[in-house]
Amino acid sequence: MPPAYPEELPCSTSLTPTSENRGLPQRKAPYYHSPSHVDPLKHPTGTTARLRQIRPLTVNEALQYSALSSIVPFDSSIIPIPTGTVSESQPLFTRPSEVDKARELVSQADVLFVKNHGQSADAQRIVQSLQASVCEYKFKAPPRLEANIRKLHASVGIGRPKTSSRLGRLANAIMLNGDVAFRYPTPSSPGGAKFEVHASPETVPPKIPITPQTPKHQFNEAAHTYNAGIPLSGDALQTPQRPHTQSIVVVPPLPDSFNPNDYRVFHGAPIVPGAKPSKKRKRNDVDEVDIAAPSKDQKALSDPAVIALQELISGILEAENDFEPSSNGTLTSSREPYFVSCEGADGTAITLSPTLNAKLESCLQKVISLGRFKEVPTEQLCKVQSLCEGALVSADSLDVSVHSGWAEDDISQWAKRVDLVDGSFRSARTVLRIMAGGREDKKIYSEELFKKVLDLLYRVMDTCVIPTVEARTSGAEDSIFDVASSCKKHMQQLLHNTGKLMQLLLALLTNVELAEDTVTSIEFFVIRVLFAENAHTEKESVLGIHRFEVIRRIAMQIIAQIFARYPEQRRFVLDEVLMSLQKLPVNRQRARQYKLDDGTSIQLVSALLMRLIHSSATRSASQSVKKSKRVFTDVKNASPPAASEIEEAITDDSTEASAESDDSETPLAGQRKANIKSIPQRLIKDVRCLYDSAVNNAQYIIEFFVTRASTSSKTGDQPHRHLLDMFVGDLVSVLHIPEWPASEILLRALYSKVERILNFDKSTAPAKNMALEVLGVVGTAILDVTANARQLSHALEHDSSELSTELAQSLNDHVNGHLEDQALLSWTGAYRVVVEYLGTSSSDSQVTGARGYYLTHWTKLILWGNTPTSTEPEVSPAHLDVAGKLSRIVSSGKWSSIDDFDSVTSSQCRLAYVLTILNMGFCRAFGQILQSLLKGVRSDQITVRSKSLKSVTQMLEKDPTLLERMPQVIRLIVNCASDQSTMVRDSSLALIGKCIILQPALELKILEPVLLLTNDSASSIRKRSMKLLKDIYLRNTSHKIRIEIAESLLQRVADLDESASDLAKQMLEDIWLVAFWTSTEGQDSSVEKRLSLKDQVILIIRTLQRGEKTPLVLQSFLSQALGVKSKNAGKNFDVCKAMVAAAFHGIIDTADLPERPEQGSILQTLTLFSRADPKLFTQQQLEHLQPYITNLSNTDDLNLFRSVVVILRCVIPTFSAMQKDFLKRIQDDLLRNITKLAKAELNEVVACLWTINGQLGNFEKLVTMEIGVLNKLHNGQLVDLADEKQQPELLRLKRLILLAGHFAKHCDFEPQSERFSLQLKWWAGTSVAECVVDSIKPFAAKHQPHGLRSVALDSIGMICQAWPNSFKRTDIASLFQQVLKSNEPDLQQIVLSSFRDFFAAQDQNVEARVSSGERDPLANGKLGGSMTASDSDEAAALIAQGFLKDILHIALSSQGMYSLTATEVVASITRQGHIHPKECGPALVALETSTNQRISDIAFQQHRNLHQQHESMFEKEYMRAIYEAYIYQRDVVKDLKGFTTHPYRAKLHLMYEVVKTSKNKFQSKFITRFSSKVNFDVTKIDLIAELPAHSLYAKFLIENLAFFEYGRVEDVMHAISCIEKIVAGTGAGIAHTINTEVFQVRLEPLADASNSVQEDYGLTNEVALKEVEPERLFQLCTASMILSMLWEARTFLRRLYGINATQQKRENKNKGSKDLSKAPTKTNGITGDKFVDNISRIARSVDSHELALTQCKEFADLLAIDTEVKVPADDDDGEDGRLQTPSVEDDGDSLMPPSGGSKATKRKGSLSIAGTPHKKRGRPPMNVRRKSNKSVDDEDETY
């Protein structure tokens, strides 16, 4: 008979042993036996054809056979499996082992039958046995089946032989030769006559021994008659069309006493009778967990594959049986196609050939994919595996590693080994293919064989593939790269083999549970693959970037599968992945090589971590089969539930029933509980477990990243900060992608973590900065998601589908705040849309995991909403139906819609997903994120405020509407613009600029703070504010705003910072000139352009009226814009010329200009243009000015007169020929009014007259006037001006002196010297200038009136400026010397002004010559560019050498106008190089400390220039300069403090800023020398005369040292180290002297550990019995004061910059560390107040005898007690025996004696700290390094 295949047998249910069911008995479903009470005699076929009872059973009858029975059977075979079909035969076997044995026998017979080409003795014997015992079969057909049978006979034709696809070769041959006919009864044969069928005679064809007969089928009327007589319940069998679909259980009607309220309803998809099939997509039922058995047609299609595999395996086994190796160990030729020999450790072995291996693997794959692999005998599969083992063993001896320096022979030998390894890989794939086929036979899962496969994979990957992947063209691996490149083909072959083997390993992990050690080894392997360093370019890769990335993705799938299948391994997997990530090099950490479908690239590790989160919240299919298959399956395929499940259900029901019996609950609570009871409790447990697992893993990942990143920086050696930034960037980039929903829960956990950091008071500033930066990134991501949702909504506007409309409306509701969760959570809501799309878009494991996570999250929101899962579920009535539907889906781990749903497009899914993301916890926290950032803006920490502003900037760039929705944002930003911190002000200014761009209407609100910032102390802020003002200027047309901006920019033209000055000039050029370039070139001369030009003119006029310094600055700007160095001088000239023309039109008619400006204002503006470039004017324009100099009647006319004269003086020389009549009229008008002019106007008029005289060539009038003035002066020398009656004469002489001086200054009368000699009889000289000086000099004598002396000195100074030889006159030098040494500041001012103007003229000449293209007169350090000095050079040198000391004395004696002038002269002398830098350098440093900002700025600028030019020369002068600054502060400023307040700043901070521009070595030397000036030598210093003064100087130095703005951490460390050396060296002697002389300390052994401080010093009770002399006490007190103040500075520096002893020791060892070169970060809250108070308290110690004793005692304590160590009490060993981290924030246990009062510190027994070892008594030597267990940073006083 045919063999019994599994499809024909009732299969038992068995489970593969797993971690969850291992050790439990595997339950098997029992076989169904027919009832024993059936009498076989009543059947015509007797005992050989006994039939099963098919009468339908009632429910009560069927109940005993179901799993609902309350009696647990002791044997599972008692209760048959409930089935919905009528069995056609009795089972032949009662155990699966009998089935397997029978199948093996049949398979062997089939193989023998095929091998013998159809000749089989067994087949003939079986046929003969069948013919001897043939029996007759009679059947009864149902009443309505007869017609159908006849139609069937007619259609298919009865009598045609047909083989069965379900039988083997031998069975088919037997069936064809042993056919037994049967028939149904026909009307012609109703009687039941017996019809027997016998086999026909056997005919044997030539090759086939069994020939089938053609059977003749007839109807069995006897059987029909007999069966028709059996009474049946007709209802059960009347309607079905097929007998095997008839029901066997009859459900009775409900009784009258039925009450529906007594039962509970489980919601599910209703079955609607008669419903038409939908045309939409259909899916399988969600409960179909098992793969259905293939149909007959499918089996027919798959039979060839099964037969081919069986034939192939039979051939292999037969070849092995016949295998006989030759005498030399090789294979015979007949067996070469099957086997190859391989050498192993145990000798030669045979294995399958590569060709046969490939064919076998292909056949196996086909059979496995068809679901027929279980039909292959186990023994055959085991035999095949054993044949593959030889190749795996031989691979152990094959070395495939690549080494550098290989020759061609080495490469050839290596290639041969690779070919052999290729065969091993094929065998390994065959082994894994068999293991991964889903068989439950343990024989095929050989642990030893599997270990060999893994060893092969590990060895090849570790020794060959990974080193080749990491090899580069340069570096240590360059030779390996060359060798690997030469055999690239074989390398790629190995990579391909490893990839295929890893895929099979992944399939095995999916189906089979492995041992823990095996799983661990696989984890280590795949992590090595994941973190191998792939190349960044194809040029650097041997194997190709993409090829290895494919391998890496397989490794990621493997680790994800392990994570999902083995929950106990999850934490280990996370740890290994995260720890491996931080070990990567920086370039590998930043590599984003994981490509997403939308083109986005992220890190592979980021993708892996998200997939692990997906796995945490997903119930895999294998878990569903193991745990949920018997619970959520339909009735048709249901299996009896386990007893434990029944008990659990009973327990749940009883618990719920007891809960329902609570009478005290409210109706609402009762309704909620009723809702919960309608939900399966297993769903609640599953979702809680899955969701909590995902949350915990997400929090663990975030904790790893954030905790490490909070203690590192972006510029540090640790990569943690970069890792966090990269990871957050990846999460943000995939937040809107439906396939990566884990990004939301990770970002939610990240937000929660950083929020805790911000809210924790003791969080450090770097940690808070990191948290604020993260908040800025994630807040921006939320805005990106919102914007993405809008884009998706717009893209769906043209989609008219109902789903698109609903999604768009949901988005509008969300924007308006009206979207409810119920709309999203409903069965047709957004969550359903996303799950539908993910359920059909791809079968990829990543998408499957994302769908599982999304389903879990959906269910969690339905059960708990936004509350934690630790609370009781609270389900809305509207969601009960959804919960019921999701219960089966979540438990099964598979998605299959239980109803019809419209197909979902990608755009619809993305919009739906974004909607759900926006309504999850992370995006809902956007308001809190913004509030946290705004709170950070108000923080006390500078860096926190700055970082908050930058983060807010990012968010505002994404969504400018935040400014409208939250007005407090802009207010906070503006307030930060006035912050004390430069960093905060800079960030605030940047954010203000962003806000203006986003919301231009805010310009008026923020203009004022931006204008103020143009005067900021920081150059960077000034420049940024100027750029911002330029943008505001160009966007506004308001004259008021433009004028304010222009004025601020003009002020910055004179900025001391050259870069800021240049930027201001560029800004003015852009806003005033560039806009009119095109209109002046003739390209655009429209009316609009002309009107705008006039507006610009009026703007310049109004700007000049706003400040006294504005005209000079504007002139400087115009000069540069029109100068030779300007790149756009030509264009700017055209614009300025057009402006001058427009201004002249305004002079003629003021109505021609807007706002009708006054003529005086217009003329004042024109004077600036005339001085900048006289060529801007025309002769015709000058003629319009002549009326304004004709008559001077009032002050207004004088202002106009002055402006016109200046214009004429500047412009007339530029014209080669002018109308002489016009010039004569001007000359006459000027000469007529010359006596009415003051000094300022006279200077301009005389200069203009001399200019006109040059045009006319008429010297007569001027010579005559000068001669007359000189004669009058000569005669006035005889007048006694001391007489009050001579006051008119005194006034006349002053006027004459002014005229003489101005004419001598501006007019060159030397060619007319003869005429002067003839008319001046009393003069016998040769130089007219000398004559004028001689005429004026007597009036400067000391006996003359003070006012006359002032005029005379001023005139002599003007003459000396024009004629420098006059400076060289002895009498003039003596006169100036006399004035400078006198105590007459106003006269000194006149002389100094003369010097200043002289040097300024020299500088202007130099600039003019340089701008004209001549060589720099100061080039190469040579005066005038040559070795020949001019008169001006000689005069300048004379002034510098003869008057410098007096000038410096004046500069350093006050801070007023005189000092300012003297400072300007000193700066000019220094700038022109007339003296050595040492002579004026210290004075400049002292002047930098002046409270007069102008003096300080000039001194600083020149000091900086000197330092840059003569750094090495200037180095040694700094100590003298510091002392000079101290004297200046003491005598002039009258303030001995070394700092300024609000905020605290060193008075020498400008000097130190200059020092910081030098090299590091120079800075270190400076700090060493600076601190050494505090020290003193007790043996050399006069303690009586010198020490008190030195204490004041030392205090000044110490305060400066404490408040310097150090530029590097190394400088702070060095300063602290210098202080400690001084205190340790000098302090030891002072402390010893104090102890011996003041306190008379005698060092004695100490017995009691609880003595007081005095006893600890070794003091007896007779201390200080002898009074010390007051003078000596104050000497020692002063010395201790200096050292105590120095130690206070050391303590303050350590607190301010957060430096502890451990860090200091570490940094001292690592001198070359990068961290030492970084700028130090100040600690929050350390302001300096406490330090100042302590210094002041110490300085008052000399005020009384008691204070002096206290100071001496505290200093002695300081030197005697190691304050670095806190000593615990004898009975206090600490809380945990560990040292605690020092903290600045702790209060109340300061140990520093100078900071804490009279008591320095507590000794042992009264002070303790956890874990600190006991300290020995006695004072330790200062020159021995102490072991510091606790830093003084533990002192918690706040400075």
PDB file of N, CA and C in Angstrom, residues 119-168:
ATOM      1  N   GLN A 119      12.961  -2.043 -11.859  1.00  0.00           N
ATOM      2  CA  GLN A 119      12.977  -3.468 -11.568  1.00  0.00           C
ATOM      3  C   GLN A 119      13.050  -3.651 -10.046  1.00  0.00           C
ATOM      4  N   SER A 120      11.940  -4.043  -9.432  1.00  0.00           N
ATOM      5  CA  SER A 120      11.911  -4.163  -7.977  1.00  0.00           C
ATOM      6  C   SER A 120      11.166  -5.422  -7.585  1.00  0.00           C
ATOM      7  N   ALA A 121      11.859  -6.324  -6.894  1.00  0.00           N
ATOM      8  CA  ALA A 121      11.215  -7.539  -6.384  1.00  0.00           C
ATOM      9  C   ALA A 121      10.198  -7.202  -5.309  1.00  0.00           C
ATOM     10  N   ASP A 122      10.470  -6.184  -4.540  1.00  0.00           N
ATOM     11  CA  ASP A 122       9.525  -5.773  -3.501  1.00  0.00           C
ATOM     12  C   ASP A 122       8.216  -5.334  -4.115  1.00  0.00           C
ATOM     13  N   ALA A 123       8.283  -4.593  -5.211  1.00  0.00           N
ATOM     14  CA  ALA A 123       7.045  -4.134  -5.846  1.00  0.00           C
ATOM     15  C   ALA A 123       6.217  -5.310  -6.340  1.00  0.00           C
ATOM     16  N   GLN A 124       6.840  -6.294  -6.961  1.00  0.00           N
ATOM     17  CA  GLN A 124       6.089  -7.439  -7.452  1.00  0.00           C
ATOM     18  C   GLN A 124       5.465  -8.222  -6.301  1.00  0.00           C
ATOM     19  N   ARG A 125       6.217  -8.375  -5.218  1.00  0.00           N
ATOM     20  CA  ARG A 125       5.679  -9.096  -4.070  1.00  0.00           C
ATOM     21  C   ARG A 125       4.483  -8.379  -3.480  1.00  0.00           C
ATOM     22  N   ILE A 126       4.535  -7.096  -3.401  1.00  0.00           N
ATOM     23  CA  ILE A 126       3.424  -6.326  -2.825  1.00  0.00           C
ATOM     24  C   ILE A 126       2.190  -6.417  -3.700  1.00  0.00           C
ATOM     25  N   VAL A 127       2.374  -6.373  -5.032  1.00  0.00           N
ATOM     26  CA  VAL A 127       1.220  -6.482  -5.933  1.00  0.00           C
ATOM     27  C   VAL A 127       0.564  -7.849  -5.814  1.00  0.00           C
ATOM     28  N   GLN A 128       1.392  -8.892  -5.766  1.00  0.00           N
ATOM     29  CA  GLN A 128       0.810 -10.220  -5.620  1.00  0.00           C
ATOM     30  C   GLN A 128       0.046 -10.350  -4.309  1.00  0.00           C
ATOM     31  N   SER A 129       0.552  -9.770  -3.239  1.00  0.00           N
ATOM     32  CA  SER A 129      -0.150  -9.830  -1.955  1.00  0.00           C
ATOM     33  C   SER A 129      -1.481  -9.103  -2.032  1.00  0.00           C
ATOM     34  N   LEU A 130      -1.527  -7.993  -2.750  1.00  0.00           N
ATOM     35  CA  LEU A 130      -2.771  -7.237  -2.896  1.00  0.00           C
ATOM     36  C   LEU A 130      -3.805  -8.039  -3.694  1.00  0.00           C
ATOM     37  N   GLN A 131      -3.356  -8.709  -4.745  1.00  0.00           N
ATOM     38  CA  GLN A 131      -4.293  -9.471  -5.565  1.00  0.00           C
ATOM     39  C   GLN A 131      -4.866 -10.657  -4.787  1.00  0.00           C
ATOM     40  N   ALA A 132      -4.088 -11.206  -3.872  1.00  0.00           N
ATOM     41  CA  ALA A 132      -4.586 -12.343  -3.100  1.00  0.00           C
ATOM     42  C   ALA A 132      -5.616 -11.925  -2.066  1.00  0.00           C
ATOM     43  N   SER A 133      -5.527 -10.730  -1.572  1.00  0.00           N
ATOM     44  CA  SER A 133      -6.452 -10.286  -0.514  1.00  0.00           C
ATOM     45  C   SER A 133      -7.254  -9.074  -0.967  1.00  0.00           C
ATOM     46  N   VAL A 134      -7.672  -9.127  -2.251  1.00  0.00           N
ATOM     47  CA  VAL A 134      -8.438  -7.980  -2.747  1.00  0.00           C
ATOM     48  C   VAL A 134      -9.818  -7.995  -2.113  1.00  0.00           C
ATOM     49  N   CYS A 135     -10.349  -6.876  -1.817  1.00  0.00           N
ATOM     50  CA  CYS A 135     -11.658  -6.751  -1.198  1.00  0.00           C
ATOM     51  C   CYS A 135     -12.507  -5.775  -1.973  1.00  0.00           C
ATOM     52  N   GLU A 136     -13.759  -5.837  -1.708  1.00  0.00           N
ATOM     53  CA  GLU A 136     -14.719  -4.996  -2.437  1.00  0.00           C
ATOM     54  C   GLU A 136     -15.135  -3.842  -1.534  1.00  0.00           C
ATOM     55  N   TYR A 137     -15.172  -2.646  -2.107  1.00  0.00           N
ATOM     56  CA  TYR A 137     -15.545  -1.446  -1.376  1.00  0.00           C
ATOM     57  C   TYR A 137     -16.858  -0.942  -1.923  1.00  0.00           C
ATOM     58  N   LYS A 138     -17.808  -0.732  -1.053  1.00  0.00           N
ATOM     59  CA  LYS A 138     -19.096  -0.194  -1.433  1.00  0.00           C
ATOM     60  C   LYS A 138     -19.328   1.093  -0.637  1.00  0.00           C
ATOM     61  N   PHE A 139     -19.800   2.103  -1.322  1.00  0.00           N
ATOM     62  CA  PHE A 139     -19.995   3.424  -0.707  1.00  0.00           C
ATOM     63  C   PHE A 139     -21.428   3.851  -0.857  1.00  0.00           C
ATOM     64  N   LYS A 140     -21.835   4.665   0.062  1.00  0.00           N
ATOM     65  CA  LYS A 140     -23.158   5.254  -0.015  1.00  0.00           C
ATOM     66  C   LYS A 140     -22.978   6.752  -0.282  1.00  0.00           C
ATOM     67  N   ALA A 141     -23.676   7.222  -1.277  1.00  0.00           N
ATOM     68  CA  ALA A 141     -23.601   8.653  -1.604  1.00  0.00           C
ATOM     69  C   ALA A 141     -24.759   9.376  -0.955  1.00  0.00           C
ATOM     70  N   PRO A 142     -24.566  10.591  -0.492  1.00  0.00           N
ATOM     71  CA  PRO A 142     -25.692  11.384   0.022  1.00  0.00           C
ATOM     72  C   PRO A 142     -26.734  11.580  -1.057  1.00  0.00           C
ATOM     73  N   PRO A 143     -27.964  11.888  -0.662  1.00  0.00           N
ATOM     74  CA  PRO A 143     -29.058  11.975  -1.645  1.00  0.00           C
ATOM     75  C   PRO A 143     -28.773  12.953  -2.769  1.00  0.00           C
ATOM     76  N   ARG A 144     -28.150  14.096  -2.457  1.00  0.00           N
ATOM     77  CA  ARG A 144     -27.979  15.130  -3.484  1.00  0.00           C
ATOM     78  C   ARG A 144     -26.647  15.017  -4.200  1.00  0.00           C
ATOM     79  N   LEU A 145     -25.894  13.979  -3.893  1.00  0.00           N
ATOM     80  CA  LEU A 145     -24.568  13.867  -4.493  1.00  0.00           C
ATOM     81  C   LEU A 145     -24.570  13.028  -5.761  1.00  0.00           C
ATOM     82  N   GLU A 146     -25.632  12.277  -5.994  1.00  0.00           N
ATOM     83  CA  GLU A 146     -25.641  11.325  -7.106  1.00  0.00           C
ATOM     84  C   GLU A 146     -25.525  12.036  -8.442  1.00  0.00           C
ATOM     85  N   ALA A 147     -26.271  13.121  -8.611  1.00  0.00           N
ATOM     86  CA  ALA A 147     -26.216  13.853  -9.874  1.00  0.00           C
ATOM     87  C   ALA A 147     -24.822  14.437 -10.097  1.00  0.00           C
ATOM     88  N   ASN A 148     -24.250  14.916  -9.031  1.00  0.00           N
ATOM     89  CA  ASN A 148     -22.915  15.504  -9.174  1.00  0.00           C
ATOM     90  C   ASN A 148     -21.867  14.450  -9.534  1.00  0.00           C
ATOM     91  N   ILE A 149     -22.072  13.234  -8.991  1.00  0.00           N
ATOM     92  CA  ILE A 149     -21.116  12.157  -9.313  1.00  0.00           C
ATOM     93  C   ILE A 149     -21.176  11.819 -10.794  1.00  0.00           C
ATOM     94  N   ARG A 150     -22.375  11.763 -11.308  1.00  0.00           N
ATOM     95  CA  ARG A 150     -22.507  11.430 -12.726  1.00  0.00           C
ATOM     96  C   ARG A 150     -21.860  12.497 -13.602  1.00  0.00           C
ATOM     97  N   LYS A 151     -22.081  13.772 -13.220  1.00  0.00           N
ATOM     98  CA  LYS A 151     -21.437  14.852 -13.999  1.00  0.00           C
ATOM     99  C   LYS A 151     -19.920  14.748 -13.906  1.00  0.00           C
ATOM    100  N   LEU A 152     -19.449  14.383 -12.729  1.00  0.00           N
ATOM    101  CA  LEU A 152     -18.006  14.266 -12.560  1.00  0.00           C
ATOM    102  C   LEU A 152     -17.439  13.151 -13.426  1.00  0.00           C
ATOM    103  N   HIS A 153     -18.158  12.000 -13.462  1.00  0.00           N
ATOM    104  CA  HIS A 153     -17.696  10.893 -14.318  1.00  0.00           C
ATOM    105  C   HIS A 153     -17.662  11.304 -15.762  1.00  0.00           C
ATOM    106  N   ALA A 154     -18.640  12.068 -16.154  1.00  0.00           N
ATOM    107  CA  ALA A 154     -18.719  12.459 -17.559  1.00  0.00           C
ATOM    108  C   ALA A 154     -17.621  13.447 -17.929  1.00  0.00           C
ATOM    109  N   SER A 155     -17.262  14.320 -16.959  1.00  0.00           N
ATOM    110  CA  SER A 155     -16.295  15.380 -17.280  1.00  0.00           C
ATOM    111  C   SER A 155     -14.862  14.905 -17.265  1.00  0.00           C
ATOM    112  N   VAL A 156     -14.529  14.094 -16.299  1.00  0.00           N
ATOM    113  CA  VAL A 156     -13.128  13.671 -16.185  1.00  0.00           C
ATOM    114  C   VAL A 156     -12.864  12.336 -16.850  1.00  0.00           C
ATOM    115  N   GLY A 157     -13.887  11.559 -17.077  1.00  0.00           N
ATOM    116  CA  GLY A 157     -13.676  10.266 -17.715  1.00  0.00           C
ATOM    117  C   GLY A 157     -13.197   9.224 -16.767  1.00  0.00           C
ATOM    118  N   ILE A 158     -14.045   8.251 -16.497  1.00  0.00           N
ATOM    119  CA  ILE A 158     -13.679   7.189 -15.573  1.00  0.00           C
ATOM    120  C   ILE A 158     -12.885   6.149 -16.337  1.00  0.00           C
ATOM    121  N   GLY A 159     -11.878   5.632 -15.735  1.00  0.00           N
ATOM    122  CA  GLY A 159     -11.119   4.539 -16.323  1.00  0.00           C
ATOM    123  C   GLY A 159      -9.732   4.909 -16.741  1.00  0.00           C
ATOM    124  N   ARG A 160      -9.462   6.258 -16.724  1.00  0.00           N
ATOM    125  CA  ARG A 160      -8.100   6.651 -17.099  1.00  0.00           C
ATOM    126  C   ARG A 160      -7.159   6.492 -15.908  1.00  0.00           C
ATOM    127  N   PRO A 161      -6.109   5.785 -16.094  1.00  0.00           N
ATOM    128  CA  PRO A 161      -5.170   5.630 -14.975  1.00  0.00           C
ATOM    129  C   PRO A 161      -4.504   6.954 -14.618  1.00  0.00           C
ATOM    130  N   LYS A 162      -4.359   7.156 -13.346  1.00  0.00           N
ATOM    131  CA  LYS A 162      -3.779   8.425 -12.887  1.00  0.00           C
ATOM    132  C   LYS A 162      -2.941   8.175 -11.642  1.00  0.00           C
ATOM    133  N   THR A 163      -1.705   8.658 -11.692  1.00  0.00           N
ATOM    134  CA  THR A 163      -0.845   8.530 -10.519  1.00  0.00           C
ATOM    135  C   THR A 163      -1.110   9.683  -9.552  1.00  0.00           C
ATOM    136  N   SER A 164      -0.672   9.467  -8.355  1.00  0.00           N
ATOM    137  CA  SER A 164      -0.868  10.477  -7.315  1.00  0.00           C
ATOM    138  C   SER A 164       0.442  11.205  -7.067  1.00  0.00           C
ATOM    139  N   SER A 165       0.334  12.527  -7.040  1.00  0.00           N
ATOM    140  CA  SER A 165       1.543  13.326  -6.767  1.00  0.00           C
ATOM    141  C   SER A 165       1.999  13.199  -5.335  1.00  0.00           C
ATOM    142  N   ARG A 166       1.134  12.639  -4.488  1.00  0.00           N
ATOM    143  CA  ARG A 166       1.481  12.508  -3.080  1.00  0.00           C
ATOM    144  C   ARG A 166       2.199  11.199  -2.788  1.00  0.00           C
ATOM    145  N   LEU A 167       2.383  10.337  -3.793  1.00  0.00           N
ATOM    146  CA  LEU A 167       3.024   9.041  -3.584  1.00  0.00           C
ATOM    147  C   LEU A 167       4.400   9.032  -4.216  1.00  0.00           C
ATOM    148  N   GLY A 168       5.231   8.129  -3.725  1.00  0.00           N
ATOM    149  CA  GLY A 168       6.544   7.968  -4.301  1.00  0.00           C
ATOM    150  C   GLY A 168       6.501   7.134  -5.576  1.00  0.00           C
TER     151      GLY A 168
END
